[in-house]
Short mmCIF file of C-alpha atoms and ligand atoms in Angstrom, two decimals:
data_model
loop_
_atom_site.label_atom_id
_atom_site.label_comp_id
_atom_site.label_asym_id
_atom_site.label_seq_id
_atom_site.Cartn_x
_atom_site.Cartn_y
_atom_site.Cartn_z
CA MET A 1 -7.11 30.28 -41.09
CA GLN A 2 -10.49 31.34 -42.58
CA TYR A 3 -13.07 33.95 -41.88
CA PRO A 4 -16.16 32.07 -42.11
CA ASP A 5 -18.33 34.46 -40.19
CA ALA A 6 -16.70 37.94 -41.62
CA THR A 7 -19.47 39.61 -43.32
CA THR A 8 -18.64 40.80 -46.93
CA ASN A 9 -17.89 44.37 -45.13
CA GLN A 10 -15.13 42.56 -42.89
CA GLN A 11 -13.49 40.87 -45.13
CA ILE A 12 -13.20 43.58 -47.17
CA LYS A 13 -11.42 45.66 -44.61
CA ARG A 14 -9.18 42.31 -44.04
CA MET A 15 -8.42 42.52 -47.96
CA GLN A 16 -7.89 46.16 -47.59
CA GLN A 17 -5.09 45.53 -44.30
CA LEU A 18 -3.30 42.87 -46.58
CA VAL A 19 -3.40 45.22 -49.68
CA GLN A 20 -1.49 47.92 -47.52
CA GLU A 21 0.72 45.75 -46.11
CA SER A 22 2.01 43.47 -48.92
CA ALA A 23 4.99 44.38 -51.04
CA ARG A 24 5.02 41.29 -53.03
CA VAL A 25 1.86 40.61 -54.87
CA ALA A 26 0.89 38.30 -57.78
CA VAL A 27 -2.42 37.80 -59.04
CA LEU A 28 -4.41 35.22 -60.97
CA THR A 29 -7.41 36.45 -63.54
CA GLY A 30 -9.67 34.45 -65.29
CA ALA A 31 -12.47 34.70 -67.80
CA GLY A 32 -14.47 36.43 -64.94
CA ILE A 33 -12.67 39.64 -64.71
CA SER A 34 -13.71 40.06 -68.37
CA ALA A 35 -17.72 39.37 -67.48
CA GLU A 36 -18.32 43.09 -67.12
CA SER A 37 -16.73 43.71 -69.94
CA GLY A 38 -19.53 42.39 -71.96
CA ILE A 39 -17.42 39.32 -72.68
CA PRO A 40 -19.03 36.08 -71.66
CA THR A 41 -16.98 33.79 -69.67
CA PHE A 42 -15.27 30.71 -71.03
CA ARG A 43 -18.07 28.44 -69.54
CA ASP A 44 -21.13 30.54 -70.08
CA ALA A 45 -19.78 32.03 -73.93
CA GLN A 46 -21.38 28.86 -75.47
CA THR A 47 -24.67 30.36 -77.10
CA GLY A 48 -26.61 30.51 -80.13
CA TYR A 49 -24.93 28.65 -83.09
CA TRP A 50 -21.96 27.62 -80.62
CA SER A 51 -24.24 26.43 -77.73
CA ARG A 52 -23.99 22.81 -79.49
CA PHE A 53 -20.36 23.05 -78.75
CA ARG A 54 -18.25 22.81 -75.76
CA PRO A 55 -15.59 25.40 -75.31
CA GLU A 56 -13.02 22.60 -74.47
CA ASP A 57 -13.67 20.32 -77.62
CA LEU A 58 -13.41 23.77 -79.69
CA ALA A 59 -10.27 24.88 -78.57
CA THR A 60 -7.97 22.21 -79.83
CA GLU A 61 -5.97 21.36 -82.59
CA GLU A 62 -7.83 18.14 -83.48
CA ALA A 63 -11.03 20.39 -84.08
CA PHE A 64 -8.69 22.42 -86.21
CA ARG A 65 -7.74 19.87 -87.96
CA ARG A 66 -10.77 18.30 -88.50
CA ASP A 67 -12.60 21.41 -89.48
CA PRO A 68 -10.35 24.60 -89.63
CA GLU A 69 -13.66 27.08 -90.79
CA THR A 70 -15.61 26.14 -88.13
CA VAL A 71 -13.02 26.79 -85.38
CA TRP A 72 -11.69 30.23 -87.04
CA ARG A 73 -15.47 31.36 -87.00
CA TRP A 74 -15.63 31.05 -83.61
CA TYR A 75 -12.67 32.69 -82.67
CA ALA A 76 -13.57 35.23 -85.70
CA GLU A 77 -16.83 36.11 -83.14
CA ARG A 78 -14.83 36.32 -80.09
CA ARG A 79 -12.55 38.52 -81.60
CA ALA A 80 -14.93 40.63 -82.77
CA ALA A 81 -16.46 40.99 -79.04
CA VAL A 82 -12.79 41.71 -77.94
CA HIS A 83 -12.33 44.08 -80.29
CA ALA A 84 -16.11 45.99 -79.10
CA ALA A 85 -15.06 45.58 -74.96
CA ALA A 86 -13.09 47.49 -72.99
CA PRO A 87 -11.28 47.52 -69.94
CA ASN A 88 -13.41 47.57 -66.87
CA ALA A 89 -13.65 49.18 -63.24
CA GLY A 90 -11.48 45.49 -62.29
CA HIS A 91 -9.15 45.75 -64.68
CA ILE A 92 -8.18 49.21 -64.05
CA ALA A 93 -7.91 48.77 -60.24
CA LEU A 94 -4.81 46.22 -60.77
CA SER A 95 -3.14 48.14 -63.19
CA ARG A 96 -3.41 51.04 -60.56
CA TRP A 97 -2.06 48.90 -57.77
CA GLU A 98 0.73 47.55 -59.61
CA ALA A 99 1.26 51.23 -60.13
CA ARG A 100 1.65 51.31 -56.17
CA VAL A 101 3.86 47.90 -54.80
CA PRO A 102 7.46 47.54 -55.30
CA SER A 103 6.78 44.03 -56.90
CA PHE A 104 3.75 43.57 -58.92
CA THR A 105 2.85 40.23 -61.57
CA LEU A 106 -0.33 39.94 -63.05
CA ILE A 107 -0.87 36.13 -64.53
CA THR A 108 -3.82 36.08 -66.61
CA GLN A 109 -5.51 32.89 -68.44
CA ASN A 110 -7.51 35.17 -70.47
CA VAL A 111 -6.61 35.72 -74.09
CA ASP A 112 -8.43 38.84 -74.74
CA GLY A 113 -6.02 41.21 -73.95
CA LEU A 114 -7.84 43.70 -71.44
CA HIS A 115 -5.35 43.57 -68.70
CA ALA A 116 -2.43 45.36 -71.29
CA ARG A 117 -5.16 47.71 -72.58
CA ALA A 118 -6.06 48.85 -69.09
CA GLY A 119 -1.95 49.52 -68.33
CA SER A 120 -0.70 46.59 -66.60
CA LYS A 121 2.67 46.11 -67.34
CA ASN A 122 3.89 42.83 -65.47
CA LEU A 123 1.77 40.27 -67.31
CA ILE A 124 1.96 37.11 -68.24
CA GLU A 125 -0.84 35.77 -70.25
CA ILE A 126 -0.38 31.99 -70.35
CA HIS A 127 -2.80 30.85 -72.33
CA GLY A 128 -1.77 33.77 -75.30
CA ASN A 129 -3.35 35.95 -77.22
CA ILE A 130 -6.39 35.76 -79.66
CA LEU A 131 -5.64 38.92 -81.36
CA ARG A 132 -2.40 37.52 -82.62
CA VAL A 133 -1.86 34.75 -85.18
CA ARG A 134 0.40 32.56 -86.05
CA CYS A 135 1.89 29.80 -88.94
CA PHE A 136 -0.17 26.21 -87.77
CA ALA A 137 2.88 24.77 -89.14
CA ARG A 138 4.90 27.31 -86.67
CA CYS A 139 7.25 28.88 -89.75
CA VAL A 140 6.56 32.34 -88.73
CA SER A 141 6.59 34.33 -85.27
CA TYR A 142 3.48 35.62 -84.39
CA SER A 143 2.39 38.45 -87.13
CA ARG A 144 1.99 42.20 -86.79
CA ARG A 145 -0.94 43.65 -85.23
CA ASP A 146 -2.25 45.64 -88.70
CA GLU A 147 -1.21 42.29 -90.51
CA ILE A 148 -3.54 40.69 -88.33
CA GLU A 149 -6.06 42.70 -89.03
CA VAL A 150 -5.98 42.51 -92.93
CA ILE A 151 -5.89 39.00 -92.49
CA THR A 152 -8.72 38.43 -89.59
CA SER A 153 -11.41 41.34 -91.77
CA ALA A 154 -10.66 39.93 -94.89
CA ALA A 155 -11.00 36.42 -94.50
CA ASP A 156 -14.12 34.43 -94.10
CA THR A 157 -12.27 31.41 -94.54
CA VAL A 158 -9.21 30.43 -92.73
CA PRO A 159 -6.20 32.60 -93.98
CA ARG A 160 -2.82 30.93 -95.27
CA CYS A 161 0.48 31.88 -93.86
CA PRO A 162 2.36 33.94 -96.38
CA GLU A 163 5.39 32.18 -95.62
CA CYS A 164 4.57 28.55 -96.26
CA GLY A 165 1.03 28.52 -97.38
CA ASP A 166 -0.34 26.39 -94.14
CA TYR A 167 -3.35 27.17 -92.33
CA LEU A 168 -2.95 30.76 -89.88
CA ARG A 169 -4.38 29.60 -86.68
CA PRO A 170 -4.88 31.86 -83.25
CA ASP A 171 -2.09 32.37 -80.79
CA VAL A 172 -3.77 30.61 -78.34
CA VAL A 173 -2.81 27.42 -76.69
CA TRP A 174 -5.02 24.95 -77.12
CA PHE A 175 -6.26 22.02 -74.99
CA GLY A 176 -3.57 19.63 -74.97
CA GLU A 177 -0.94 21.94 -76.09
CA ASN A 178 1.84 23.43 -73.60
CA LEU A 179 1.70 26.10 -72.30
CA PRO A 180 4.66 28.74 -72.85
CA GLU A 181 7.73 27.39 -70.81
CA ALA A 182 9.12 30.78 -69.76
CA GLY A 183 5.53 32.09 -69.08
CA ILE A 184 4.15 29.16 -66.68
CA ALA A 185 7.40 29.32 -65.06
CA ARG A 186 7.51 33.34 -64.27
CA ALA A 187 4.08 32.24 -63.35
CA PHE A 188 5.41 29.60 -60.58
CA THR A 189 8.26 32.11 -58.92
CA ALA A 190 5.62 34.56 -59.18
CA ALA A 191 3.63 32.27 -56.50
CA GLU A 192 6.33 30.89 -54.71
CA GLN A 193 7.44 34.68 -53.71
CA ALA A 194 4.75 36.19 -53.34
CA ASP A 195 3.28 38.02 -49.94
CA LEU A 196 -0.41 38.06 -51.39
CA PHE A 197 -1.62 36.03 -54.10
CA LEU A 198 -5.33 36.97 -55.43
CA CYS A 199 -7.30 35.08 -57.54
CA VAL A 200 -9.90 36.60 -59.52
CA GLY A 201 -12.94 35.34 -61.64
CA THR A 202 -11.38 32.35 -62.33
CA SER A 203 -13.27 28.61 -61.79
CA ALA A 204 -9.80 26.90 -61.21
CA VAL A 205 -10.57 23.77 -63.02
CA VAL A 206 -7.76 24.75 -65.85
CA TYR A 207 -4.47 22.92 -65.31
CA PRO A 208 -1.48 23.80 -64.56
CA ALA A 209 -2.90 27.31 -64.20
CA ALA A 210 -4.82 26.19 -61.45
CA MET A 211 -1.52 25.12 -59.59
CA VAL A 212 -0.60 28.01 -59.53
CA PRO A 213 -2.62 29.38 -56.70
CA GLN A 214 -1.73 26.45 -54.75
CA THR A 215 1.45 26.99 -55.33
CA ALA A 216 1.03 30.23 -53.82
CA LEU A 217 -0.85 28.52 -51.01
CA GLU A 218 1.98 25.81 -50.28
CA SER A 219 5.19 28.67 -50.27
CA GLY A 220 3.37 30.54 -47.37
CA ALA A 221 1.42 33.88 -49.34
CA THR A 222 -1.69 34.99 -48.03
CA VAL A 223 -4.34 33.55 -50.61
CA VAL A 224 -7.38 35.74 -52.00
CA GLU A 225 -10.08 34.90 -53.80
CA ILE A 226 -12.35 37.02 -55.42
CA ASN A 227 -15.78 35.21 -57.03
CA PRO A 228 -19.31 35.30 -56.86
CA GLU A 229 -19.44 31.76 -56.47
CA GLU A 230 -17.40 29.25 -54.56
CA THR A 231 -14.75 27.25 -56.65
CA PRO A 232 -12.56 23.77 -55.53
CA LEU A 233 -10.18 26.86 -53.88
CA SER A 234 -12.50 28.75 -52.00
CA THR A 235 -12.32 26.41 -48.92
CA LEU A 236 -8.09 26.24 -49.59
CA VAL A 237 -7.57 30.07 -49.11
CA HIS A 238 -7.69 32.37 -46.15
CA LEU A 239 -10.15 34.83 -47.70
CA SER A 240 -12.94 34.22 -50.00
CA LEU A 241 -14.80 37.29 -51.23
CA ARG A 242 -18.39 36.71 -52.60
CA GLY A 243 -18.82 39.31 -55.23
CA THR A 244 -17.55 40.27 -58.73
CA ALA A 245 -14.75 41.67 -60.37
CA ALA A 246 -15.89 45.15 -61.04
CA ASP A 247 -17.11 45.84 -57.90
CA LEU A 248 -15.28 44.59 -55.09
CA LEU A 249 -11.40 45.29 -56.65
CA PRO A 250 -11.79 48.99 -56.18
CA GLN A 251 -13.09 48.49 -53.29
CA VAL A 252 -10.23 46.29 -51.49
CA LEU A 253 -7.99 48.73 -52.76
CA GLY A 254 -9.40 52.13 -51.50
CA LEU A 255 -10.16 53.01 -55.27
CA ASP A 256 -13.49 53.50 -55.22
C1 BV8 B 301 -1.84 21.63 -70.56
C2 BV8 B 301 -7.16 29.75 -74.84
C3 BV8 B 301 0.41 19.66 -70.82
C4 BV8 B 301 -7.94 28.77 -75.66
C5 BV8 B 301 -7.28 27.87 -73.04
C6 BV8 B 301 -3.86 18.04 -65.60
C7 BV8 B 301 -2.24 18.79 -65.70
C8 BV8 B 301 -1.75 19.19 -66.82
C9 BV8 B 301 -3.05 19.36 -67.66
C10 BV8 B 301 -4.33 18.90 -67.17
C11 BV8 B 301 -4.50 18.42 -66.12
N1 BV8 B 301 -5.82 17.45 -65.88
C12 BV8 B 301 -6.65 18.02 -66.98
C13 BV8 B 301 -5.19 18.37 -68.23
C14 BV8 B 301 -5.61 19.25 -69.31
C15 BV8 B 301 -6.55 20.36 -69.67
C16 BV8 B 301 -7.13 20.83 -68.77
O1 BV8 B 301 -6.73 21.45 -67.62
N2 BV8 B 301 -8.95 20.82 -68.92
C17 BV8 B 301 -9.45 21.19 -68.21
C18 BV8 B 301 -10.86 21.41 -68.35
C19 BV8 B 301 -9.62 20.02 -67.09
N3 BV8 B 301 -5.00 21.27 -69.36
C20 BV8 B 301 -4.46 21.29 -71.16
O2 BV8 B 301 -4.98 21.17 -71.97
C21 BV8 B 301 -3.48 22.39 -70.78
N4 BV8 B 301 -2.25 22.15 -71.37
O3 BV8 B 301 -1.74 21.10 -69.63
O4 BV8 B 301 -0.38 20.88 -71.36
C22 BV8 B 301 -0.58 18.48 -71.96
C23 BV8 B 301 -0.15 18.70 -72.50
C24 BV8 B 301 -0.63 17.23 -73.40
C25 BV8 B 301 -1.44 16.33 -73.03
C26 BV8 B 301 -1.76 16.57 -71.79
C27 BV8 B 301 -1.63 17.65 -70.67
C28 BV8 B 301 -4.11 23.39 -71.59
C29 BV8 B 301 -4.79 24.60 -70.88
C30 BV8 B 301 -5.08 25.77 -71.68
C31 BV8 B 301 -6.71 25.95 -72.20
N5 BV8 B 301 -6.71 27.19 -73.09
N6 BV8 B 301 -8.02 29.25 -73.12
C32 BV8 B 301 -8.76 30.13 -75.76
O5 BV8 B 301 -9.67 30.57 -75.01
O6 BV8 B 301 -9.94 29.60 -76.97
S1 BV8 B 301 -8.28 27.86 -71.55
C33 BV8 B 301 -9.49 28.58 -71.22
O7 BV8 B 301 -10.38 27.96 -69.88
C34 BV8 B 301 -9.82 30.22 -71.25
O8 BV8 B 301 -8.20 30.76 -71.59
C35 BV8 B 301 -10.27 30.59 -69.57
O9 BV8 B 301 -9.99 31.53 -69.28
C36 BV8 B 301 -9.57 29.24 -69.03
C37 BV8 B 301 -10.39 29.12 -67.87
O10 BV8 B 301 -11.40 29.36 -67.23
P1 BV8 B 301 -11.85 30.52 -66.66
O11 BV8 B 301 -10.95 31.22 -66.78
O12 BV8 B 301 -11.35 29.97 -65.18
O13 BV8 B 301 -13.22 30.72 -67.14
P2 BV8 B 301 -14.42 30.13 -66.24
O14 BV8 B 301 -15.90 30.37 -67.26
O15 BV8 B 301 -14.42 28.31 -66.40
O16 BV8 B 301 -14.78 30.45 -64.89
C38 BV8 B 301 -15.20 31.84 -65.16
C39 BV8 B 301 -15.40 32.52 -63.63
O17 BV8 B 301 -15.19 33.61 -63.53
C40 BV8 B 301 -16.50 31.64 -62.60
O18 BV8 B 301 -15.86 30.76 -61.40
C41 BV8 B 301 -17.14 32.71 -62.24
O19 BV8 B 301 -17.85 32.34 -61.26
C42 BV8 B 301 -16.68 33.79 -62.47
N7 BV8 B 301 -17.12 35.04 -62.72
C43 BV8 B 301 -18.61 35.26 -63.28
N8 BV8 B 301 -18.71 36.72 -63.05
C44 BV8 B 301 -17.30 37.03 -62.58
C45 BV8 B 301 -16.73 36.37 -61.95
N9 BV8 B 301 -15.81 36.58 -61.56
C46 BV8 B 301 -15.49 38.15 -61.06
N10 BV8 B 301 -16.20 38.82 -61.81
C47 BV8 B 301 -17.45 38.54 -62.15
N11 BV8 B 301 -18.06 39.42 -62.72
#
């Protein structure tokens, strides 16, 4: 059922009621939830030098093979922005919600690590994490964070794997690469078992992540969206709240 005539206030009240009633909650977030932490969204991010590239063309193995320095520099600039950013009221509201319900799963497409810094525990980073690097030839698993600091701060060229000498690369899922199997399986299970499924700050165009809310809908969950703009989900969900994560999440969770 839709609430086409409800004003945002009525929708917020309806969402507050859903929050009260729901014991099994799953949330999918996208780049929009980090916008108010000063990290441009994935589709808006390409400014200045990077405006000549589409992110989908840089975030690929082919791009890295063709021009590792350019791709590495793009990630180094994004990593610096992440280091300078802090979780916002939206990230914090989700971590406080988790502490109040029996079952809470946070599925994020974001690679910025801000949900973990906000205190979220049951967190699935289905597209990896920009603060980790790994060997391009997969000879070692992720390097430890302090090693990363050394590697990324010292290297203005693409650093090499200490084990095999191949390039190191960001530990993120590039377009055309499979998502971590265990992570995406957990995400779909959470969607199937949720009473309430919330989508925050995602354009819902990247797959297979965009299939997770659809699975929640098909499994009988009440599905809600928070986004300042319409998305392909907006006409499918039970409630589509127009607004920003940092503004609406504290309100709907009674934390403002
Ligand atoms: C794969 C890491 C199997 C890298 C990212 C169907 C099935 C399977 C695959 C496909 C398919 N169709 C197409 C594909 C291929 C592809 C795909 O989906 N392409 C898209 C472009 C159509 N998918 C893949 O390649 C995936 N792999 O399927 O493997 C396979 C194997 C071989 C061949 C084929 C398939 C891998 C996808 C993962 C890619 N990696 N990130 C990096 O970050 O560098 S995805 C990247 O996009 C980010 O993670 C980002 O989060 C994600 C999605 O974007 P959003 O998060 O939604 O961000 P966006 O900017 O788009 O939107 C922001 C939203 O926020 C907007 O709606 C805006 O209104 C809103 N907003 C703005 N401000 C606020 C706000 N909301 C709230 N508050 C605010 N203040």
